[in-house]
Amino acid sequence: MITRRDIMVGAGALGVAGVLGKLAVPANAQGKKSLVLASMGPVTGNWDPTSHTTLGQGNFEKFVFNALTRAPMRDGEADLLEPALAESWKLIDTNTFEFKLRDGVKFHDGKEFSAEDVKATLEYSCDPARPAASFCPGKVDVEIVDRLTVRLHTEKHGYPASAWWFISSVIPILSAKDVADPKILQKRPNGTNAFKYVETNGDKNILHAYDDFFGGRPKIDEVVYAYVPDANTRVLGLLNGQYHIAERLEPEQYASLAGNPKVTTRKGLTTENKYLHFRCNKAPFDDPRIRLAACHSIDRKQILELMGEAALESSCYVSPMKFGFTDIKGYPDYNPEEAQRLLAEAGFPNGAGLPQLEYITSIGFYPKTKEYGELIAAMLQEQGFNVQLTVLEPAAWEVAIYRRADGQGQGHMCDVGWMTPSPEPDLVLRPNWHSSAALISGINDPEIDAVLDKERNAPNPEQRLKILTEETFPTMAKKVPSFSLFSALTFHGAAKNLEGAVYLPYGPIDLSKADLV
Amino acid sequence: MLFAIDFFVRRLAQGVIIVAGIALLIFTLLRVVPGDPVRLMLGPMVSQSVAEQTAKEFGLRDPIIVQFGRYMTQIVRGDFGRSFVRSAQGGSTGGSRGESTFDASNRAPVIDLIGATLPYSLLLAGLAFLISLSIAVPLGIWAGLNAGRAPDRFALYLSSVLVSLPNVWLGLVFIYLLSARTGWLPAIGYENWTYAILPALVLAVELIPIIVRSLSVSVSSNLLEPYVYVGQIRGLTRRRMISAHVLRNSGIPLLNVLGIQAVGLILGSLFVVEYLFNYPGIGLLMINAVFQRDFPIIQAIAIFACAGLVGVNILVDFASTTIDRRLQY
């Protein structure tokens, strides 16, 4: 809070500055190791993790909350699960999943962690009335076998227990005491992870190292999680030493920082793919031949050249960081002749007779969307599609892309990225292409539904992988409800003296083993 | 006295109508332009039915005129509502919903958020005015007293350069050169008053040309007025004429510039500059509210800004008539 004294003193600021010459940035109080993270996403002050599905909030929650398992999603090990609050897990049968829990874990409020917390959390989080229930495969009944053993039962809810395999790394485990009183749950986050919440100060959230963290007390004493929406400000704050980590740099900023002696830079593959979604419940894209013709009109190599280091070539509906990723055989390639053949077959030779198509994209959120949007529009124009590109600021775009309550959405095509906090492919596949959701595309195709249901209902991960790669993805590539353009990379900048930070490919940064040296 | 009462009653009545009109315009535009706060609050994975239910709980599906009526009733009671997305603790808050978790008491009253951020903006604006006046007033007077000569040309060229510098670019350059490269000044966020210096400099650079041009033109034109010659014929020295009469009369256009143009400029530029410097004032609050479609905050700040401009306008007009009685008629 500014005092009158501050204002009086501030009035003489320039004179004083002239005398002092140099006004240093305040040092950390009492020599404690304090790290400031400049985040691009706002953090919610409603601390109930089931109240939202926003990325920024999810990233913050990872400092405070633990899940049953941990998915590090390292390159080439996308399907690896490590113990977190659960020490071991196994499928008992098709509809029963057992987790053995870690002993001696305490919540930040001092309560001992046990099976009752898992039961309360999962049954609450997966209630369809909760906004974050979309992360769950469905409702679940949790049986407490003993203080440190739980069994998840899914039979009553019509899906196999194996659907919890990866989702076990997603759902933040809450204290049963908090779940019983949602008002408490909202007021402060109370988890079991390495950092505990202390206070909110405007757009800053302060976290302190948790002495009783089961993985050992972090070396960093304090994390200041600051919401800094402007990418330039994040970079400049990094350069002047005010920030230790700057999230989500622009590709150009990453390149310009690469040789800077004050900072280190890092790029990494994410769980995000960028898609060109077709409105499949609206002419002309209700005809799969037109969709396929549009895909064959697009030369993805040109897009990749434009994107530079921010994109990785991939021909799949999920990122290489996801379980089941494969380069799909028969994924539509650039083939103008085939595009023309399909257009003619659908009754629109050279695009004649097609209506004007609106292609919605954003500016200011993802890198270079406007630029490659113009490129795609030009390629489609070349084959006879009459495309008008609509570029919207993020908030307007966020609304425009989703279908309204009447099932229809604005325009005919949308540029959308989809980043989810788990190797679980269904977090991408079902919301986007199963007819029960199809949030953007509006696709309602029994064949696609069937292959999506089949892979989800597989009794174990091995069979599921087989179905995904041999049936689900090839069917989707044939029907192209959307066209996956590339897999996205993300860029971070960090202070030179920061060591041991782990950047997860869906946004969060693990600082439990990090240090400022 | 009678004139003052009549003046204020008439102008305040006009002001209330203007502010109410602006409030309706902003209120309607927010709900007509694309951008659904509910979708931004709940995130991409939420089902359409849950999003729709939440929107209904916020009252966002009622007819606009019903929503506006409800809002104005609140305002009359002095209640500017609660933020959609900021918690009572002060941070941005995601959507919360359901009987038990859609807890309005956990969301920050807009008036508290404005109260918490306004002092930072006042410090910044005050510092910007102080810097700009301390540079622009002597320069403007010097230029005005030397119309057509080197000082006047210098002031003109300097003003031309300063007015053509985009504040975003200038802010970035200042942060880079004076903070990141040299470490002379802190630049981002707010820890103490020194964090206001750089953003205030950016604002001052925008204000200086306006004040300089206004003052130099005003001083030079006053010097050509007959009363200056008459005063000197009656025995007053030129120095006395300038200090006692010319500068006083030249102050009226400056007052108008400061009161209307400068306050308007500060209000507009504050948003950009505070966003750029991540300075926790009312401008940053507003920009973030726009990104998040936090309607109650946007509406309240727009109303206060409009009321502030109208108020300043009234005071400037009144001050002008006090200085120069001819303006009363």
GROMACS .gro file of C-alpha atoms in nm, chain A residues 5 18 24 46 78 81 95 144 148 182 190 230 236 286 300-301 324 346 359 391 444 449 454:
model
   23
    5ARG     CA    1   0.489   0.961   0.278
   18GLY     CA    2   2.015   1.228  -0.976
   24ALA     CA    3   1.937  -0.093  -0.704
   46ASN     CA    4  -1.056  -1.978  -0.604
   78ALA     CA    5   0.581  -4.038  -2.289
   81LEU     CA    6   0.447  -4.306  -1.474
   95ASN     CA    7  -1.317  -5.246  -1.369
  144ILE     CA    8  -1.107  -4.778   0.109
  148LEU     CA    9  -0.308  -4.683   0.267
  182PRO     CA   10  -1.594  -2.632  -0.016
  190ASN     CA   11  -0.381  -2.716   0.084
  230ASP     CA   12   0.327  -0.922  -2.170
  236LEU     CA   13   1.311  -0.752  -1.979
  286ASP     CA   14  -2.009  -3.192  -4.337
  300ARG     CA   15   0.264  -2.838  -4.407
  301LYS     CA   16   0.634  -2.811  -4.494
  324GLY     CA   17  -0.019  -4.375  -2.851
  346ALA     CA   18  -1.808  -3.382  -5.431
  359TYR     CA   19  -1.124  -1.925  -4.112
  391VAL     CA   20  -0.799  -1.270  -3.689
  444ASN     CA   21  -2.091  -3.663  -3.527
  449ASP     CA   22  -1.716  -4.263  -3.210
  454LYS     CA   23  -1.301  -4.903  -2.855
   0.00000   0.00000   0.00000
